[in-house]
C-alpha atoms as a PDB file:
ATOM      1  CA  MET A   1     -42.905   5.250   6.499  1.00  0.00           C
ATOM      2  CA  HIS A   2     -39.387   4.877   8.443  1.00  0.00           C
ATOM      3  CA  ALA A   3     -36.737   2.407   7.628  1.00  0.00           C
ATOM      4  CA  LEU A   4     -33.394   1.464  10.105  1.00  0.00           C
ATOM      5  CA  LEU A   5     -30.477   1.154   7.787  1.00  0.00           C
ATOM      6  CA  VAL A   6     -28.606  -0.870   9.645  1.00  0.00           C
ATOM      7  CA  ILE A   7     -24.736  -1.141   8.615  1.00  0.00           C
ATOM      8  CA  ASP A   8     -22.176  -3.521   7.655  1.00  0.00           C
ATOM      9  CA  VAL A   9     -22.113  -4.437  11.304  1.00  0.00           C
ATOM     10  CA  GLN A  10     -19.638  -7.081  10.545  1.00  0.00           C
ATOM     11  CA  ASN A  11     -16.778  -8.989  12.847  1.00  0.00           C
ATOM     12  CA  ASP A  12     -14.320  -8.035  10.869  1.00  0.00           C
ATOM     13  CA  PHE A  13     -14.856  -4.487  11.146  1.00  0.00           C
ATOM     14  CA  CYS A  14     -15.276  -4.621  14.369  1.00  0.00           C
ATOM     15  CA  PRO A  15     -11.998  -4.806  17.042  1.00  0.00           C
ATOM     16  CA  GLY A  16     -10.192  -8.198  16.377  1.00  0.00           C
ATOM     17  CA  GLY A  17     -11.349  -7.878  12.736  1.00  0.00           C
ATOM     18  CA  ALA A  18      -8.904  -7.988   9.700  1.00  0.00           C
ATOM     19  CA  LEU A  19     -10.321  -4.010   9.014  1.00  0.00           C
ATOM     20  CA  ALA A  20     -11.549  -3.027  12.159  1.00  0.00           C
ATOM     21  CA  VAL A  21     -13.484  -0.307  13.321  1.00  0.00           C
ATOM     22  CA  THR A  22     -11.937   1.606  16.439  1.00  0.00           C
ATOM     23  CA  GLY A  23     -14.875   1.357  18.973  1.00  0.00           C
ATOM     24  CA  GLY A  24     -16.704  -0.634  16.445  1.00  0.00           C
ATOM     25  CA  ASP A  25     -18.824  -3.038  19.042  1.00  0.00           C
ATOM     26  CA  GLU A  26     -19.499  -0.337  21.341  1.00  0.00           C
ATOM     27  CA  ILE A  27     -23.030   0.959  19.163  1.00  0.00           C
ATOM     28  CA  VAL A  28     -24.223  -2.632  18.149  1.00  0.00           C
ATOM     29  CA  ALA A  29     -26.151  -2.573  22.174  1.00  0.00           C
ATOM     30  CA  GLY A  30     -27.614   0.936  20.620  1.00  0.00           C
ATOM     31  CA  ILE A  31     -28.513   0.119  17.602  1.00  0.00           C
ATOM     32  CA  ASN A  32     -30.664  -3.387  18.982  1.00  0.00           C
ATOM     33  CA  VAL A  33     -32.616  -1.156  21.185  1.00  0.00           C
ATOM     34  CA  LEU A  34     -33.330   1.315  18.263  1.00  0.00           C
ATOM     35  CA  MET A  35     -34.544  -2.014  16.129  1.00  0.00           C
ATOM     36  CA  ALA A  36     -38.183  -1.406  18.193  1.00  0.00           C
ATOM     37  CA  GLN A  37     -38.682   2.055  16.722  1.00  0.00           C
ATOM     38  CA  PHE A  38     -39.093   1.760  12.816  1.00  0.00           C
ATOM     39  CA  ASP A  39     -41.454   0.505  10.327  1.00  0.00           C
ATOM     40  CA  ALA A  40     -38.921  -2.071   8.746  1.00  0.00           C
ATOM     41  CA  VAL A  41     -35.120  -2.658   9.278  1.00  0.00           C
ATOM     42  CA  VAL A  42     -33.160  -3.133   6.569  1.00  0.00           C
ATOM     43  CA  LEU A  43     -28.839  -4.914   7.739  1.00  0.00           C
ATOM     44  CA  THR A  44     -26.289  -4.672   5.047  1.00  0.00           C
ATOM     45  CA  GLN A  45     -23.290  -6.673   4.906  1.00  0.00           C
ATOM     46  CA  ASP A  46     -20.234  -6.659   3.265  1.00  0.00           C
ATOM     47  CA  TRP A  47     -19.819  -9.911   1.243  1.00  0.00           C
ATOM     48  CA  HIS A  48     -16.624 -10.461  -1.208  1.00  0.00           C
ATOM     49  CA  PRO A  49     -15.299 -13.179  -2.634  1.00  0.00           C
ATOM     50  CA  ALA A  50     -12.500 -14.286  -2.544  1.00  0.00           C
ATOM     51  CA  GLY A  51      -9.229 -12.784  -4.852  1.00  0.00           C
ATOM     52  CA  HIS A  52     -11.546  -8.865  -4.910  1.00  0.00           C
ATOM     53  CA  SER A  53      -9.938  -6.574  -7.342  1.00  0.00           C
ATOM     54  CA  SER A  54     -10.211  -4.011  -3.523  1.00  0.00           C
ATOM     55  CA  PHE A  55      -7.934  -6.188  -1.811  1.00  0.00           C
ATOM     56  CA  ALA A  56      -4.466  -5.474  -1.871  1.00  0.00           C
ATOM     57  CA  SER A  57      -3.223  -8.747  -1.707  1.00  0.00           C
ATOM     58  CA  VAL A  58      -4.286  -8.903  -5.950  1.00  0.00           C
ATOM     59  CA  HIS A  59      -2.394  -5.805  -6.778  1.00  0.00           C
ATOM     60  CA  ASP A  60       1.262  -6.512  -6.748  1.00  0.00           C
ATOM     61  CA  GLY A  61       3.307  -3.703  -4.858  1.00  0.00           C
ATOM     62  CA  LYS A  62       0.474  -2.171  -3.448  1.00  0.00           C
ATOM     63  CA  SER A  63      -0.647  -2.291   0.402  1.00  0.00           C
ATOM     64  CA  PRO A  64      -3.517  -1.596   1.763  1.00  0.00           C
ATOM     65  CA  TYR A  65      -4.587   1.575   2.435  1.00  0.00           C
ATOM     66  CA  ASP A  66      -3.341   2.858  -0.977  1.00  0.00           C
ATOM     67  CA  MET A  67      -4.700   4.689  -3.684  1.00  0.00           C
ATOM     68  CA  ILE A  68      -5.452   3.149  -7.366  1.00  0.00           C
ATOM     69  CA  ASP A  69      -7.534   3.947 -10.078  1.00  0.00           C
ATOM     70  CA  MET A  70     -10.690   1.589 -11.534  1.00  0.00           C
ATOM     71  CA  PRO A  71     -12.804   1.553 -14.430  1.00  0.00           C
ATOM     72  CA  TYR A  72     -14.961   3.010 -12.532  1.00  0.00           C
ATOM     73  CA  GLY A  73     -12.813   5.482 -10.264  1.00  0.00           C
ATOM     74  CA  PRO A  74     -10.394   5.482  -7.019  1.00  0.00           C
ATOM     75  CA  GLN A  75     -10.167   2.991  -5.447  1.00  0.00           C
ATOM     76  CA  VAL A  76      -9.131   2.642  -2.041  1.00  0.00           C
ATOM     77  CA  LEU A  77      -6.874  -0.721  -1.273  1.00  0.00           C
ATOM     78  CA  TRP A  78      -8.185  -2.997   1.693  1.00  0.00           C
ATOM     79  CA  PRO A  79      -6.491  -5.249   3.504  1.00  0.00           C
ATOM     80  CA  ASP A  80      -9.068  -8.961   2.701  1.00  0.00           C
ATOM     81  CA  HIS A  81     -12.340  -8.927   4.701  1.00  0.00           C
ATOM     82  CA  CYS A  82     -15.603  -9.297   4.633  1.00  0.00           C
ATOM     83  CA  ILE A  83     -15.441 -12.905   2.593  1.00  0.00           C
ATOM     84  CA  GLN A  84     -18.725 -14.183   1.724  1.00  0.00           C
ATOM     85  CA  GLY A  85     -18.669 -17.158   3.915  1.00  0.00           C
ATOM     86  CA  SER A  86     -16.185 -16.050   6.372  1.00  0.00           C
ATOM     87  CA  ASP A  87     -16.385 -15.197  10.221  1.00  0.00           C
ATOM     88  CA  GLY A  88     -15.484 -12.008   9.364  1.00  0.00           C
ATOM     89  CA  ALA A  89     -18.015 -11.325   7.267  1.00  0.00           C
ATOM     90  CA  ALA A  90     -20.545 -12.610   9.434  1.00  0.00           C
ATOM     91  CA  PHE A  91     -22.495  -9.990  11.503  1.00  0.00           C
ATOM     92  CA  HIS A  92     -21.118  -9.270  14.861  1.00  0.00           C
ATOM     93  CA  PRO A  93     -22.427 -12.137  16.948  1.00  0.00           C
ATOM     94  CA  LEU A  94     -24.944  -9.625  19.543  1.00  0.00           C
ATOM     95  CA  LEU A  95     -26.416  -7.654  16.870  1.00  0.00           C
ATOM     96  CA  GLU A  96     -30.100  -8.862  17.176  1.00  0.00           C
ATOM     97  CA  THR A  97     -30.614 -10.031  12.852  1.00  0.00           C
ATOM     98  CA  ASP A  98     -34.076 -11.250  13.687  1.00  0.00           C
ATOM     99  CA  ARG A  99     -35.503  -7.857  13.683  1.00  0.00           C
ATOM    100  CA  ALA A 100     -34.437  -7.716   9.765  1.00  0.00           C
ATOM    101  CA  ASP A 101     -36.640  -7.050   6.990  1.00  0.00           C
ATOM    102  CA  MET A 102     -34.386  -7.201   4.840  1.00  0.00           C
ATOM    103  CA  ILE A 103     -30.689  -8.407   4.463  1.00  0.00           C
ATOM    104  CA  ILE A 104     -28.921  -6.191   1.544  1.00  0.00           C
ATOM    105  CA  ARG A 105     -25.189  -7.963   0.484  1.00  0.00           C
ATOM    106  CA  LYS A 106     -23.000  -5.589  -1.017  1.00  0.00           C
ATOM    107  CA  GLY A 107     -19.258  -6.299  -2.768  1.00  0.00           C
ATOM    108  CA  TYR A 108     -19.964  -9.435  -4.408  1.00  0.00           C
ATOM    109  CA  ASN A 109     -19.074  -9.192  -8.044  1.00  0.00           C
ATOM    110  CA  PRO A 110     -15.157  -9.179  -8.131  1.00  0.00           C
ATOM    111  CA  ALA A 111     -14.600  -6.335  -9.735  1.00  0.00           C
ATOM    112  CA  ILE A 112     -16.330  -3.236  -8.341  1.00  0.00           C
ATOM    113  CA  ASP A 113     -16.565  -2.515  -4.923  1.00  0.00           C
ATOM    114  CA  SER A 114     -19.653  -1.048  -2.901  1.00  0.00           C
ATOM    115  CA  TYR A 115     -20.063   0.500  -0.387  1.00  0.00           C
ATOM    116  CA  SER A 116     -23.765   1.726  -0.618  1.00  0.00           C
ATOM    117  CA  ALA A 117     -26.244   0.329   0.065  1.00  0.00           C
ATOM    118  CA  PHE A 118     -28.078   1.488  -3.099  1.00  0.00           C
ATOM    119  CA  PHE A 119     -25.271   1.350  -6.132  1.00  0.00           C
ATOM    120  CA  GLU A 120     -22.159  -0.267  -6.684  1.00  0.00           C
ATOM    121  CA  ASN A 121     -19.146   2.105  -6.444  1.00  0.00           C
ATOM    122  CA  ASP A 122     -19.886   2.361 -10.346  1.00  0.00           C
ATOM    123  CA  HIS A 123     -23.236   5.119  -9.077  1.00  0.00           C
ATOM    124  CA  LYS A 124     -25.099   3.023 -12.019  1.00  0.00           C
ATOM    125  CA  THR A 125     -25.855  -0.346 -10.828  1.00  0.00           C
ATOM    126  CA  PRO A 126     -27.809  -0.385  -8.554  1.00  0.00           C
ATOM    127  CA  THR A 127     -28.507  -3.466  -4.985  1.00  0.00           C
ATOM    128  CA  GLY A 128     -32.744  -3.387  -5.489  1.00  0.00           C
ATOM    129  CA  LEU A 129     -32.386  -1.995  -2.102  1.00  0.00           C
ATOM    130  CA  ASP A 130     -33.799   1.700  -3.801  1.00  0.00           C
ATOM    131  CA  GLY A 131     -37.103  -0.625  -4.813  1.00  0.00           C
ATOM    132  CA  TYR A 132     -37.671  -2.337  -1.373  1.00  0.00           C
ATOM    133  CA  LEU A 133     -38.159   0.411  -0.213  1.00  0.00           C
ATOM    134  CA  ARG A 134     -40.590   1.717  -2.071  1.00  0.00           C
ATOM    135  CA  SER A 135     -42.191  -0.977  -2.789  1.00  0.00           C
ATOM    136  CA  ARG A 136     -42.777  -0.908   1.583  1.00  0.00           C
ATOM    137  CA  GLY A 137     -44.381   2.871   1.011  1.00  0.00           C
ATOM    138  CA  ILE A 138     -40.644   3.934   2.971  1.00  0.00           C
ATOM    139  CA  THR A 139     -40.089   8.091   2.785  1.00  0.00           C
ATOM    140  CA  GLU A 140     -37.387   8.683   5.733  1.00  0.00           C
ATOM    141  CA  VAL A 141     -34.213   6.349   6.687  1.00  0.00           C
ATOM    142  CA  THR A 142     -31.910   6.628   9.628  1.00  0.00           C
ATOM    143  CA  LEU A 143     -28.504   4.788   8.407  1.00  0.00           C
ATOM    144  CA  VAL A 144     -26.232   3.335  11.687  1.00  0.00           C
ATOM    145  CA  GLY A 145     -23.363   1.491  11.309  1.00  0.00           C
ATOM    146  CA  LEU A 146     -19.472   1.062   9.721  1.00  0.00           C
ATOM    147  CA  ALA A 147     -18.218   2.715   8.663  1.00  0.00           C
ATOM    148  CA  LEU A 148     -19.035   6.570   9.069  1.00  0.00           C
ATOM    149  CA  ASP A 149     -16.655   7.607   6.332  1.00  0.00           C
ATOM    150  CA  PHE A 150     -17.454   5.167   3.977  1.00  0.00           C
ATOM    151  CA  CYS A 151     -20.774   3.004   3.897  1.00  0.00           C
ATOM    152  CA  VAL A 152     -22.022   5.158   5.810  1.00  0.00           C
ATOM    153  CA  ASN A 153     -21.723   7.377   3.967  1.00  0.00           C
ATOM    154  CA  TYR A 154     -22.338   6.734   0.731  1.00  0.00           C
ATOM    155  CA  SER A 155     -25.204   5.118   1.330  1.00  0.00           C
ATOM    156  CA  ALA A 156     -26.841   7.839   2.788  1.00  0.00           C
ATOM    157  CA  VAL A 157     -25.501  10.564  -0.039  1.00  0.00           C
ATOM    158  CA  ASP A 158     -27.301   7.756  -1.882  1.00  0.00           C
ATOM    159  CA  ALA A 159     -30.508   8.330  -0.253  1.00  0.00           C
ATOM    160  CA  ALA A 160     -30.644  11.906  -0.465  1.00  0.00           C
ATOM    161  CA  GLN A 161     -30.320  11.921  -4.168  1.00  0.00           C
ATOM    162  CA  LEU A 162     -32.899   9.369  -4.709  1.00  0.00           C
ATOM    163  CA  GLY A 163     -35.771  11.930  -3.206  1.00  0.00           C
ATOM    164  CA  LEU A 164     -35.391  10.128   0.410  1.00  0.00           C
ATOM    165  CA  LYS A 165     -35.412  12.173   3.806  1.00  0.00           C
ATOM    166  CA  VAL A 166     -32.169  11.197   5.550  1.00  0.00           C
ATOM    167  CA  ASN A 167     -30.483  10.732   9.295  1.00  0.00           C
ATOM    168  CA  VAL A 168     -27.459   9.417  10.253  1.00  0.00           C
ATOM    169  CA  ARG A 169     -27.024   9.165  13.642  1.00  0.00           C
ATOM    170  CA  ARG A 170     -23.207   9.393  14.654  1.00  0.00           C
ATOM    171  CA  ASP A 171     -22.985   8.391  18.263  1.00  0.00           C
ATOM    172  CA  LEU A 172     -24.062   4.614  17.006  1.00  0.00           C
ATOM    173  CA  ALA A 173     -21.639   5.177  14.211  1.00  0.00           C
ATOM    174  CA  ARG A 174     -17.380   4.613  13.422  1.00  0.00           C
ATOM    175  CA  ALA A 175     -15.599   5.694  11.199  1.00  0.00           C
ATOM    176  CA  ILE A 176     -12.420   4.185  10.029  1.00  0.00           C
ATOM    177  CA  ASP A 177     -10.546   8.398   9.326  1.00  0.00           C
ATOM    178  CA  LEU A 178      -8.278   7.671   6.539  1.00  0.00           C
ATOM    179  CA  ASN A 179      -6.293  10.348   5.089  1.00  0.00           C
ATOM    180  CA  GLY A 180      -9.858  13.202   6.215  1.00  0.00           C
ATOM    181  CA  SER A 181     -11.945  10.818   4.959  1.00  0.00           C
ATOM    182  CA  LEU A 182     -14.342  11.678   7.837  1.00  0.00           C
ATOM    183  CA  ASP A 183     -14.003  15.820   7.013  1.00  0.00           C
ATOM    184  CA  GLU A 184     -15.098  15.006   4.110  1.00  0.00           C
ATOM    185  CA  ALA A 185     -17.625  12.536   4.411  1.00  0.00           C
ATOM    186  CA  THR A 186     -19.414  14.650   6.531  1.00  0.00           C
ATOM    187  CA  LYS A 187     -19.254  17.478   4.230  1.00  0.00           C
ATOM    188  CA  ALA A 188     -20.491  14.976   1.937  1.00  0.00           C
ATOM    189  CA  MET A 189     -23.952  14.373   3.622  1.00  0.00           C
ATOM    190  CA  ILE A 190     -24.562  18.065   4.702  1.00  0.00           C
ATOM    191  CA  GLY A 191     -24.490  18.915   0.642  1.00  0.00           C
ATOM    192  CA  ALA A 192     -26.667  16.017  -0.167  1.00  0.00           C
ATOM    193  CA  GLY A 193     -28.777  17.412   2.693  1.00  0.00           C
ATOM    194  CA  VAL A 194     -28.852  14.425   5.171  1.00  0.00           C
ATOM    195  CA  ARG A 195     -29.209  15.065   8.821  1.00  0.00           C
ATOM    196  CA  LEU A 196     -26.677  14.440  11.343  1.00  0.00           C
ATOM    197  CA  LYS A 197     -28.042  13.652  15.052  1.00  0.00           C
END
């Protein structure tokens, strides 16, 4: 059994959004076509409360993309984005969300960010996705979505460490590429045994 994981294809990560990824909307049509080829489709959704601790706006004197140390490790500070219930948090309007078997919301704990579809950024607190995939008998996943160097990367590495066979479709993902983050992410995924296509 093989699942497609569609990572964070949301308005705030597409052109015009609060944390826009260049070309983020260009992958939507291809993802829709791909959905029919899988046994299961899971969508993830960044889902932050207002005033989330990863937002630069809640840290005096800090700007978006500054780094700080949090109890769980280094944290990039982001522009306010994907706030629960906002238009920015909604899926891209052309994404065929009705094809999804499950939607995983992440980043809703105000004290900790969550890039991965599998764990919060403490690398310990699970989202429940691993259990869902195992209960469905899924042993292989293919990841697409936004952003390749953050949420796709973290999700792919965690999936591989959990024993899943993992593929990433780079043609159906886009990156932020913050200070070399794309190169670092590519090395991390290859090092974890992820197949980049």
